GROMACS .gro file of C-alpha atoms in nm:
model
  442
    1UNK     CA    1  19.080  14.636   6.843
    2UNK     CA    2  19.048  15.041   6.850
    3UNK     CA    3  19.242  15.192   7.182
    4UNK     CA    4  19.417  14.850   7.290
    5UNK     CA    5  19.757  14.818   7.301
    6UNK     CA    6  19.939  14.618   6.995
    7UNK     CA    7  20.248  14.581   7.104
    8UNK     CA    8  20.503  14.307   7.084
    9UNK     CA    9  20.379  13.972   7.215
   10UNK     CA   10  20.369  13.946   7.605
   11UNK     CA   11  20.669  13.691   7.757
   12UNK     CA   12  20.344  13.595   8.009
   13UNK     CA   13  19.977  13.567   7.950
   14UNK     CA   14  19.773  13.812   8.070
   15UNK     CA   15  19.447  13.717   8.287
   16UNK     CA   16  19.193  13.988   8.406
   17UNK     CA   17  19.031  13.931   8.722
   18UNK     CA   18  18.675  14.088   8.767
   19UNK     CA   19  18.494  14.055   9.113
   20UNK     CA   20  18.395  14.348   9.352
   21UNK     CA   21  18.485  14.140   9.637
   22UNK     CA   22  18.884  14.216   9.751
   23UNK     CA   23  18.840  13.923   9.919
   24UNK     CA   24  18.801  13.694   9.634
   25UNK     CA   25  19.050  13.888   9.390
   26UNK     CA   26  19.307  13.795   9.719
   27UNK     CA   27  19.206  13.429   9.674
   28UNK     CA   28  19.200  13.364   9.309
   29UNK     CA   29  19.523  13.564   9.297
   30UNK     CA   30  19.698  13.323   9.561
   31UNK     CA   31  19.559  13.030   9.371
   32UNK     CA   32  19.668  13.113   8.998
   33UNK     CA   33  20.004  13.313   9.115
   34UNK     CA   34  20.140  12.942   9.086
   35UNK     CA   35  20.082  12.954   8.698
   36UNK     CA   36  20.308  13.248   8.596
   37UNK     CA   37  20.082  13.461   8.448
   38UNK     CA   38  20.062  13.828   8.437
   39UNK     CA   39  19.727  13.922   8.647
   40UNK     CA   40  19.533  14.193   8.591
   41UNK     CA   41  19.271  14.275   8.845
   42UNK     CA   42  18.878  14.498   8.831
   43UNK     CA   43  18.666  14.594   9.121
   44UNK     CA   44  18.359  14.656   8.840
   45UNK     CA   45  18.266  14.581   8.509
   46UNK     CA   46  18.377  14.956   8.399
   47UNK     CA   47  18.700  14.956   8.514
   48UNK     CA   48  18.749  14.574   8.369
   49UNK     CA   49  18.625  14.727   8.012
   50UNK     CA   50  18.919  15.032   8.062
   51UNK     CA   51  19.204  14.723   8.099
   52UNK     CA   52  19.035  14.511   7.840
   53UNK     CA   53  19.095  14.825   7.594
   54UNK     CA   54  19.446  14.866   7.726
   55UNK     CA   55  19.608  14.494   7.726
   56UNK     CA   56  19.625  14.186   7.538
   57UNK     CA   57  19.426  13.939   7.761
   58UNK     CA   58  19.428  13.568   7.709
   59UNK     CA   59  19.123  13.513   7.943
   60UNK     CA   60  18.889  13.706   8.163
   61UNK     CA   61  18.788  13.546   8.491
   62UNK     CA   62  18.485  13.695   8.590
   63UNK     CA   63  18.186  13.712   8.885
   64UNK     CA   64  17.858  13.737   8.745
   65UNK     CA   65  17.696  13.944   9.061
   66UNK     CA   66  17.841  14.245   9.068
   67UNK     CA   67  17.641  14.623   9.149
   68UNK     CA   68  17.628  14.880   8.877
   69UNK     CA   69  17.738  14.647   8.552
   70UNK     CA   70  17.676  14.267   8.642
   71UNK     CA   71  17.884  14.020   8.446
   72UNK     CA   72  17.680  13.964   8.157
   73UNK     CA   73  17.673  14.340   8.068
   74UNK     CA   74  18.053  14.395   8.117
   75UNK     CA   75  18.115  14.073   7.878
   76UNK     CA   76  17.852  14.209   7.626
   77UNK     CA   77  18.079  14.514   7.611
   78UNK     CA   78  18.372  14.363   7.611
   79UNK     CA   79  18.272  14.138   7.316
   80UNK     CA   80  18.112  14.492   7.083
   81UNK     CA   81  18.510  14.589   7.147
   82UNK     CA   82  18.701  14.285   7.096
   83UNK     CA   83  18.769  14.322   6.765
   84UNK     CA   84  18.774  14.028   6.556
   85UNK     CA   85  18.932  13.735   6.834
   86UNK     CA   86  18.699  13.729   7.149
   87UNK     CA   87  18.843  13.720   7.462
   88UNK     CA   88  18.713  13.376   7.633
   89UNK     CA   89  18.526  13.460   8.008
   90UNK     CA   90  18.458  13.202   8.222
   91UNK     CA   91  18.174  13.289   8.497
   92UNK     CA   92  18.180  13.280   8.861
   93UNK     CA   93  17.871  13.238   9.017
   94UNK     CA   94  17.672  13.131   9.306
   95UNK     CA   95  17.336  13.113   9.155
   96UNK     CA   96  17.124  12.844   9.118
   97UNK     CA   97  17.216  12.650   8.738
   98UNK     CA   98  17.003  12.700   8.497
   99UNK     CA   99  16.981  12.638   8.131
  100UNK     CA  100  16.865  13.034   8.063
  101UNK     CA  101  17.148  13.173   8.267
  102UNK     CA  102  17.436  12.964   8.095
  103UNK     CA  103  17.266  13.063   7.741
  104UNK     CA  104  17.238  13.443   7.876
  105UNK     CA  105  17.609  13.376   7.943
  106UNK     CA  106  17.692  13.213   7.623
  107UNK     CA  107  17.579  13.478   7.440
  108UNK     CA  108  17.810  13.736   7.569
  109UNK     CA  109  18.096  13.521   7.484
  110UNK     CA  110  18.168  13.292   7.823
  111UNK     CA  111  18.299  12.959   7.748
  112UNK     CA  112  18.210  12.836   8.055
  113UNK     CA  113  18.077  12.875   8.443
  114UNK     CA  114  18.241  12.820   8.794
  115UNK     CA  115  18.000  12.771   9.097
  116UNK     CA  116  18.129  12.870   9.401
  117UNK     CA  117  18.253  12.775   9.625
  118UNK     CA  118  18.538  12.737   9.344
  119UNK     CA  119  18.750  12.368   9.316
  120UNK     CA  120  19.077  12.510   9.322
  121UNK     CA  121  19.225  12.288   9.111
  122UNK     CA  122  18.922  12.286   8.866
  123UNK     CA  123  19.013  12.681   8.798
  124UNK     CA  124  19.377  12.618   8.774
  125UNK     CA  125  19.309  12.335   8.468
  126UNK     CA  126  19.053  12.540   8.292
  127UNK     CA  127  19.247  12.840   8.293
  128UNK     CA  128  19.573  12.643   8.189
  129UNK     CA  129  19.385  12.537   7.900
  130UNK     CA  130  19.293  12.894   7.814
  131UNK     CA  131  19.660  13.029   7.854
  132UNK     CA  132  19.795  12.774   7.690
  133UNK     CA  133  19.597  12.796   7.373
  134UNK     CA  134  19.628  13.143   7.382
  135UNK     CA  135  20.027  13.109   7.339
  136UNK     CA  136  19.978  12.856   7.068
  137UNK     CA  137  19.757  13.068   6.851
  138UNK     CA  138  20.042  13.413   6.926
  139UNK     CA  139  20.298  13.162   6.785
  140UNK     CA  140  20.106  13.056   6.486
  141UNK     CA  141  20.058  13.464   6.418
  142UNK     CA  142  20.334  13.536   6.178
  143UNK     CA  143  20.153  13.373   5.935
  144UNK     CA  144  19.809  13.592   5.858
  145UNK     CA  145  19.635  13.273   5.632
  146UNK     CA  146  19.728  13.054   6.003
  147UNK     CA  147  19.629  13.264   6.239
  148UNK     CA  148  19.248  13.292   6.057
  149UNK     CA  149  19.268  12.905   6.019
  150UNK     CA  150  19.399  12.841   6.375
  151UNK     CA  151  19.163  13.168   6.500
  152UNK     CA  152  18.857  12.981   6.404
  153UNK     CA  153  18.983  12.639   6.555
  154UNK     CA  154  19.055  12.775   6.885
  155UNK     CA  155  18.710  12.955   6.882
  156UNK     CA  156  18.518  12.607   6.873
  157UNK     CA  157  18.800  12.471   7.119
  158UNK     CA  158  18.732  12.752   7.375
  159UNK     CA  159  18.310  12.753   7.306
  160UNK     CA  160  18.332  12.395   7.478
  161UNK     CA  161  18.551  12.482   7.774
  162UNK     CA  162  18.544  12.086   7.927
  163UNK     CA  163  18.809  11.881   8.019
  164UNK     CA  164  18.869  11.593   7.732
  165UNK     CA  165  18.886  11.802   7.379
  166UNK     CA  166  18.942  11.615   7.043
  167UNK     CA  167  18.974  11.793   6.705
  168UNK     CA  168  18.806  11.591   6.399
  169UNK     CA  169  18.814  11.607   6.025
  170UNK     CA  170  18.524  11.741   5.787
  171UNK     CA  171  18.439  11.323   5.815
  172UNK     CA  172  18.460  11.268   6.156
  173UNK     CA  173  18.850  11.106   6.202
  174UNK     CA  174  18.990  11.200   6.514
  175UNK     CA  175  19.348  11.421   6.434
  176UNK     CA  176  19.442  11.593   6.827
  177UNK     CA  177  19.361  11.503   7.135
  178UNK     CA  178  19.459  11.698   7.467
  179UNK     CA  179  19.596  11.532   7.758
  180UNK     CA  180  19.259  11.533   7.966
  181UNK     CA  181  19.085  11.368   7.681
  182UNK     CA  182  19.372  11.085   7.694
  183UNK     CA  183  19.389  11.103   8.093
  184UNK     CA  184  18.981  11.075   8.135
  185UNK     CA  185  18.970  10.740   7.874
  186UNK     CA  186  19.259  10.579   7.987
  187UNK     CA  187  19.504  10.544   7.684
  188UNK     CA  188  19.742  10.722   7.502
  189UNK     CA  189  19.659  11.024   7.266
  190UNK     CA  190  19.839  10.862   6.983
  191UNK     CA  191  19.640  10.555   7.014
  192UNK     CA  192  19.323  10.750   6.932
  193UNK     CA  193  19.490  10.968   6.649
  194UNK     CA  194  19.295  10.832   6.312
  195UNK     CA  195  19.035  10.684   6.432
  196UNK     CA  196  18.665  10.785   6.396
  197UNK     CA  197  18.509  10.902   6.639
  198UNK     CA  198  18.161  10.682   6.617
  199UNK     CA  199  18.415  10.458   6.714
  200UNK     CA  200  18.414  10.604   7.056
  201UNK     CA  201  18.044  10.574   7.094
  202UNK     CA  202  17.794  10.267   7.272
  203UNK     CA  203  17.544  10.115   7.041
  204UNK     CA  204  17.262  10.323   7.194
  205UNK     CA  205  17.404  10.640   7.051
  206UNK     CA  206  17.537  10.522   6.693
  207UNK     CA  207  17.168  10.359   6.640
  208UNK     CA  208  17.063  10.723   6.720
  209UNK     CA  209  17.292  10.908   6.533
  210UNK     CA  210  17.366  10.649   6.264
  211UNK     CA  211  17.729  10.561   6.200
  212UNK     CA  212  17.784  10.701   5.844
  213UNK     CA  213  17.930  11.063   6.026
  214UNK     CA  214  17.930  11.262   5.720
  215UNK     CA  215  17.509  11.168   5.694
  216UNK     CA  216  17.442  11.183   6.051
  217UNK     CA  217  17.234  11.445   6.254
  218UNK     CA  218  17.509  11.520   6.447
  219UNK     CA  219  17.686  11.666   6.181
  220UNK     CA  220  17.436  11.838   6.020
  221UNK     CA  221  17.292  12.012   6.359
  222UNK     CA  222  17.705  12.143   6.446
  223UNK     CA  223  17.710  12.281   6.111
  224UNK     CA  224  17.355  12.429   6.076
  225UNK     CA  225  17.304  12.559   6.461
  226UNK     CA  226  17.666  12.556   6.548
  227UNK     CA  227  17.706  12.304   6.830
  228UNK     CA  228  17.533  11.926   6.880
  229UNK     CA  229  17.510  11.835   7.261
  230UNK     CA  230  17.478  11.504   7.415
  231UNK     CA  231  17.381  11.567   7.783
  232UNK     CA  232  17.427  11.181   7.895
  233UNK     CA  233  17.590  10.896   7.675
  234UNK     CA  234  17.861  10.651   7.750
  235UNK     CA  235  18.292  10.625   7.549
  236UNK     CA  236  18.297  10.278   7.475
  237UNK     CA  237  18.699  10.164   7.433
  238UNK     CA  238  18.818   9.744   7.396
  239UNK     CA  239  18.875   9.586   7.714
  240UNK     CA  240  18.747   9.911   7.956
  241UNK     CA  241  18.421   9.991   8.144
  242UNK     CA  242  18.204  10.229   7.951
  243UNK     CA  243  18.271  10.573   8.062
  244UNK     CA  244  17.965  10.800   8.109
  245UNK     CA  245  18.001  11.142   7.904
  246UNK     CA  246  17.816  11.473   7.861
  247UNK     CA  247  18.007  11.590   7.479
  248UNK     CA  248  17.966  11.885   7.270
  249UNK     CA  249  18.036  11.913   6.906
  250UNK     CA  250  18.123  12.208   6.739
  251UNK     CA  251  18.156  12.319   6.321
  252UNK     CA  252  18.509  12.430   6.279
  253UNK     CA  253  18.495  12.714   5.974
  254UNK     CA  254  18.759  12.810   5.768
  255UNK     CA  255  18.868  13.152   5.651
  256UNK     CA  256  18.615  13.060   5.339
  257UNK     CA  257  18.334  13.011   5.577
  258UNK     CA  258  18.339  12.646   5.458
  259UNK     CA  259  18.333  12.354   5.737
  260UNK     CA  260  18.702  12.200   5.754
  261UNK     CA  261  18.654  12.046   6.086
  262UNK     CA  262  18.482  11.942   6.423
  263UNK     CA  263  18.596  11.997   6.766
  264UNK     CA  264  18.439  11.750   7.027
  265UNK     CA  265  18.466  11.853   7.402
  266UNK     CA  266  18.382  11.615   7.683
  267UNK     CA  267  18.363  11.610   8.045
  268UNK     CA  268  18.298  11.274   8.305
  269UNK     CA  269  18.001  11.276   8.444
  270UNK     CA  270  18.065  10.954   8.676
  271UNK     CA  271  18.066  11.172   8.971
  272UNK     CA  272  17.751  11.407   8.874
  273UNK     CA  273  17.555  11.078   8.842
  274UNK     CA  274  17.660  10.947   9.164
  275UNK     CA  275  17.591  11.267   9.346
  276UNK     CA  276  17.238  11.294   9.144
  277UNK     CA  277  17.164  10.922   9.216
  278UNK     CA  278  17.245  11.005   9.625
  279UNK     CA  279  17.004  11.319   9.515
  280UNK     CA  280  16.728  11.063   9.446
  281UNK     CA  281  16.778  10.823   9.673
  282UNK     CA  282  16.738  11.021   9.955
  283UNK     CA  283  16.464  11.196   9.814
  284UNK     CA  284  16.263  10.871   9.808
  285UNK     CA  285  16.431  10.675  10.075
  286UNK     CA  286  16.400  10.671  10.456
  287UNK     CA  287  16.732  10.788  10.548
  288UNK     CA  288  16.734  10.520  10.870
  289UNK     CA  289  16.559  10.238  10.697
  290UNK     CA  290  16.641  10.274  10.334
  291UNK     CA  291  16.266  10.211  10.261
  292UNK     CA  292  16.030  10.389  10.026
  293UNK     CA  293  15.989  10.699  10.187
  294UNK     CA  294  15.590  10.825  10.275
  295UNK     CA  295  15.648  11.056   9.865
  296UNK     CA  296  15.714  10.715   9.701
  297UNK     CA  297  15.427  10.492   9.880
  298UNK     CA  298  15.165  10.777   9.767
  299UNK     CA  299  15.312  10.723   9.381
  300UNK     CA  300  15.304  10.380   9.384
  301UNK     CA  301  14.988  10.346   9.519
  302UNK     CA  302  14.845  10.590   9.258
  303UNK     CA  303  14.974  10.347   8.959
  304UNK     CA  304  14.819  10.098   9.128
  305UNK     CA  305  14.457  10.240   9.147
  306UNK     CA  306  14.494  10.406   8.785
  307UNK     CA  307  14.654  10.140   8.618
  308UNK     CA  308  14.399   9.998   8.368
  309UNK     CA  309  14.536   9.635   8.397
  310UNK     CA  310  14.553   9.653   8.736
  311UNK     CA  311  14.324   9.381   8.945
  312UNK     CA  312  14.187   9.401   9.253
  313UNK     CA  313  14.495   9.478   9.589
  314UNK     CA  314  14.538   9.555   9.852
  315UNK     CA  315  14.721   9.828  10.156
  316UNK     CA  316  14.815   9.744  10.495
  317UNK     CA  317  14.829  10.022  10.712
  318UNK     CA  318  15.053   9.899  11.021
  319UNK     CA  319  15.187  10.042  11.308
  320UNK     CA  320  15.431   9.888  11.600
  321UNK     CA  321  15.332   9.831  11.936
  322UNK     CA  322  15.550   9.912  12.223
  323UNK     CA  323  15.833  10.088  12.046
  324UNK     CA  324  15.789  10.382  12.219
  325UNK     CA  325  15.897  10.235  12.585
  326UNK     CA  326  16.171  10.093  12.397
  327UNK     CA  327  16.290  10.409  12.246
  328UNK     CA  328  16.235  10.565  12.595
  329UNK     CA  329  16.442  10.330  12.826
  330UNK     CA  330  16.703  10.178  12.601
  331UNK     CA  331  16.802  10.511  12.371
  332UNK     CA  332  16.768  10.633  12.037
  333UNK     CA  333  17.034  10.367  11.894
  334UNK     CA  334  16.888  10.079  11.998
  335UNK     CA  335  16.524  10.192  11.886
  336UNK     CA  336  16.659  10.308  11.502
  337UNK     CA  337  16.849   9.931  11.535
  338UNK     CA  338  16.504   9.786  11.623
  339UNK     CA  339  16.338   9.967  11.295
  340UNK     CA  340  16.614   9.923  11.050
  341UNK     CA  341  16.561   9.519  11.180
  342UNK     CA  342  16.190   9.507  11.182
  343UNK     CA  343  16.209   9.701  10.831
  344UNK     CA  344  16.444   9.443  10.688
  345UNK     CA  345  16.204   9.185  10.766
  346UNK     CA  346  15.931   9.284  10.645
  347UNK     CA  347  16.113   9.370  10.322
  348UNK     CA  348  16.235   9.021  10.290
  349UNK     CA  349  15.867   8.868  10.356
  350UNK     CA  350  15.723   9.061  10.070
  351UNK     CA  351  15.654   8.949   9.707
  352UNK     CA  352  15.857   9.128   9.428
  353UNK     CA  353  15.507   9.294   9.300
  354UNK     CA  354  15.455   9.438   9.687
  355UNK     CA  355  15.645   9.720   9.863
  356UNK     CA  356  15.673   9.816  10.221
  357UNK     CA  357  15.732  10.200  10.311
  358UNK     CA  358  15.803  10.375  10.614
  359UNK     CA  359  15.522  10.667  10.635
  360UNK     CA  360  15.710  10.804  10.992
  361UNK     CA  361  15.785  10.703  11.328
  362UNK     CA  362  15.655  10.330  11.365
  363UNK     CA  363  15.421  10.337  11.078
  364UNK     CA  364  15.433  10.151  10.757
  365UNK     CA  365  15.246  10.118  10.440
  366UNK     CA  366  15.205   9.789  10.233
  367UNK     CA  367  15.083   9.790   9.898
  368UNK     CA  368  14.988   9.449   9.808
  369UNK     CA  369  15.000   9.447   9.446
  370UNK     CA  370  14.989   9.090   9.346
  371UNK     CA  371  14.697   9.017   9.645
  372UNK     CA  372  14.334   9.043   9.489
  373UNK     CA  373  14.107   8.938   9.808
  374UNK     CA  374  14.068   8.964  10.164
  375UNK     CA  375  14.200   8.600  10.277
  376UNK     CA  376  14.505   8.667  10.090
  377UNK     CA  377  14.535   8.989  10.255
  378UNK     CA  378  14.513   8.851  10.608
  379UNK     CA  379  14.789   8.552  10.504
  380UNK     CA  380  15.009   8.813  10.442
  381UNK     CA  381  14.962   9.029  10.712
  382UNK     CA  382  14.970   8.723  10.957
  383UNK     CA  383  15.319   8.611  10.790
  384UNK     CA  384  15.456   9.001  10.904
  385UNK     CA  385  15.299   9.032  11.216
  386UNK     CA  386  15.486   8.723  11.301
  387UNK     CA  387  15.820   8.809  11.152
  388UNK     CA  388  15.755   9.174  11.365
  389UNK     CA  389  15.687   9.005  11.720
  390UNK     CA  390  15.996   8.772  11.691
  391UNK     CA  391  16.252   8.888  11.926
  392UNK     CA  392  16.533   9.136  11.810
  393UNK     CA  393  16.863   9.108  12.009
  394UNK     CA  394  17.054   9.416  12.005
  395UNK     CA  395  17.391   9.453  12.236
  396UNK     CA  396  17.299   9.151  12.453
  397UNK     CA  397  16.926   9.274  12.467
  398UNK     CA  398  16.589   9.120  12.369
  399UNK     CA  399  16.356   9.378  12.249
  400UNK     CA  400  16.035   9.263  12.126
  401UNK     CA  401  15.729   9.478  11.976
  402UNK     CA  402  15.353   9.410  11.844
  403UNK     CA  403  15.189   9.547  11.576
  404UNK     CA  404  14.846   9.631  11.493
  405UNK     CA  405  14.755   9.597  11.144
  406UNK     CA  406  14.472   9.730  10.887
  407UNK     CA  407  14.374   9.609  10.588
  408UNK     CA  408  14.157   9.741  10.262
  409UNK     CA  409  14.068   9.649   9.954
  410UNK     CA  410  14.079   9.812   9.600
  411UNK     CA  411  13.807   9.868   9.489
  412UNK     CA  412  13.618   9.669   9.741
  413UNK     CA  413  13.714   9.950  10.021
  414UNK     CA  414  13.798  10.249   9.795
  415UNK     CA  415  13.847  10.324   9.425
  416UNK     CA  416  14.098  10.638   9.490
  417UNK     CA  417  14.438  10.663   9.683
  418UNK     CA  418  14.352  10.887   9.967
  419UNK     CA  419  14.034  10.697  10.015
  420UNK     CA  420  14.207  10.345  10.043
  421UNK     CA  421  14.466  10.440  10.317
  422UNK     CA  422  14.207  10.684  10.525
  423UNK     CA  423  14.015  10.292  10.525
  424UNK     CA  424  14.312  10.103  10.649
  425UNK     CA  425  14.446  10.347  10.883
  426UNK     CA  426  14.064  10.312  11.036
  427UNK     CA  427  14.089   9.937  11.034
  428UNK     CA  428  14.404   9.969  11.229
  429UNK     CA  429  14.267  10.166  11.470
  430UNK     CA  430  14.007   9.888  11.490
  431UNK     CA  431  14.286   9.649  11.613
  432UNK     CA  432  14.467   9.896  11.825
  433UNK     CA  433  14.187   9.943  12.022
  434UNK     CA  434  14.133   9.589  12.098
  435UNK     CA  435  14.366   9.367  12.270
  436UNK     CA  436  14.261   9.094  12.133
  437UNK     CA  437  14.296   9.178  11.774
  438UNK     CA  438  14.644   9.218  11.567
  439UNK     CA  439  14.438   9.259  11.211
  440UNK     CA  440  14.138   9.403  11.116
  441UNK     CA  441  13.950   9.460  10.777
  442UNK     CA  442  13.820   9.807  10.675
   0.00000   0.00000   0.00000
């Protein structure tokens, strides 16, 4: 490129460091010193573009927040003066992920994004990956006709930037693997050599796809838009548990501009689901209890009233007696051991078509789905008042509560959500006020 340096390959790599912060250039300089690479480091995006002009780099590590040029601007300039191989940046950020920021990013030639705080050994793999390709490609440069061919393969290589990377054939046969690709599915590299890669995929993706690879969308989106993504699927291989993937596929073109290849990049995403499904669960769960939270209660009982083939139900609207003295004289532990019991209870006396939530504190919600009258109602209610009032022992101690308990009718009571619990909270209210009642009807 015009004003860098072309002199004789480097013995090291060369990786430029780009964050305002001393700070973090101190600790992503103690982390990759272990690597053997030459470091380079910028305070702004300026001075970065003066080093960029002046070395060889194989890979830019970058912070996207910076004052005067942020990230995306000192990438955009460093890609108008690349010359004709792009330096690969991978982003450092701490915003918030969003599909508009990684495309803003994607455009100015990043191959991928950190979020801080940074997994140490996450950085040092990805940026092995990127040194190490880079060294491949200077060996293949003696040749001009190679390094083009080899140029273009490591582009679609580096636009992926995940951890398991396999190289395919105009029709789909897998012909490299990297370790992490080998590593993440279990088997050797060579075993997978040859094969094609529908072969990888579960039945829910090659009836989507179809499983002729030269006809298939997939193909024809990488090599009319450039890349194919798959944000959730599963690698199917003999005799192992289906491995869930996010992949990426990628035209490979040749110094003729004609397709000669694929590059597939793929990352597990067993631990993303867990942490989303923990996301969820505690998003509609009582943390103590592990009911239906108060969110989940107001959703189901909104299918219920709009459903069209929905009958006639019903909603208790309950609330313990006495759990407050508990709570008071015998400590927080053995009151959340008292709900967690009572909740488990009532949980088990319920039909599969009815659900119990906690709303807060010692009130619960019942939606009766598969009850259409009054009597059946009351049965119910009678079966959990009497599960509620049976003794709990907790360390050696008998606790015991009551409950008062309201009942209403859809549509007898109320045609709309907000309606139909405003009548059973009323109706218990009705019983709480009397001693002698447990249930009452709106």
């Amino acid at each position: 490129m015009e004003g860098r340096r072309q002199a004789d390959v480097p013995a090291r790599p060369k990786l430029l460091l780009v964050d305002d912060t001393p700070a973090n250039l101190l600790a992503y300089r103690a982390i990759l010193g272990k690597l053997g690479l030459e470091l380079h480091e910028a305070e702004s995006g300026h001075e970065a573009l003066s080093l960029v002009l002046r070395h060889e780099f194989a890979a830019i590590l970058m912070d996207v927040q910076m004052p005067d040029l942020d990230g995306y601007e000192t990438a955009e300039l460093i890609r108008e003066h690349a010359g004709e191989v792009p330096i690969p940046v991978i982003f450092i950020t701490a915003g918030d992920r969003s599909e508009a920021r990684e495309f803003r990013g994607y455009d100015t030639g990043a191959i991928d994004y950190l979020f801080k705080p940074v997994n140490d050994k996450l950085l040092i793999s990805k940026v092995r990956v990127l040194t190490d390709l880079w060294l491949h490609r200077r060996r293949l440069a003696e040749s001009t006709d190679m390094l083009r061919r080899v140029n273009g393969q490591l582009s679609g290589l580096l636009r992926g930037a995940a951890e398991g990377i396999f190289g395919l054939t105009r029709d789909g046969v897998i012909d490299f693997t990297n370790p992490a690709a080998a590593r993440l599915l279990g088997v050797e590299g060579a075993a997978l050599l040859g094969q094609p890669i529908f072969t990888l995929f579960n039945a829910a993706l090659r009836e989507r796809v179809g499983t002729d690879f030269m006809a298939s969308d997939m193909r024809r989106i990488a090599v009319e838009e450039g890349i194919y993504r798959s944000t959730q699927t599963e690698f199917v291989l003999p005799g192992k548990p289906p491995i869930p993937v996010a992949f990426s596929l990628s035209a490979v073109d040749s110094a003729q501009r004609q397709t000669s290849g694929f590059v597939l990049v793929f990352n597990d995403i067993t631990d993303q689901l867990s942490a989303q499904e923990a996301l969820r669960r505690s998003a509609e769960h009582d943390e103590l209890t592990g009911l239906p939270n108060r969110r989940i209660f107001q959703r189901h009982l909104e299918r219920c009233v709009h459903a069209d083939d929905q009958p006639a139900f019903g909603l208790l609207y309950l609330d313990l007696n006495g759990f407050k003295p508990i709570n008071d004289e015998y400590g927080h532990d053995a009151g959340d051991s008292l709900l967690k019991t009572l909740s488990w209870r009532m949980a088990r006396m319920l039909r599969g078509a009815d659900s119990v939530a906690r709303l807060g504190g010692d009130e619960f919600g019942v939606v009766l789905a598969s009850c259409s009258t009054v009597s059946q109602a009351r049965q119910i209610a009678e079966r959990l008042l009497e599960a509620i009032t049976a003794p709990v022992v907790i360390d050696g101690l008998s606790l015991q509560c009551g409950a008062s308990i309201g009942i209403a009718m859809c549509p007898d009571h109320a045609t709309d959500a907000d309606s139909l619990v405003r009548a059973a909270d009323q109706a218990m209210y009705v019983a709480k006020r009397d001693p002698g009642v447990s249930i009452a009807v709106a």
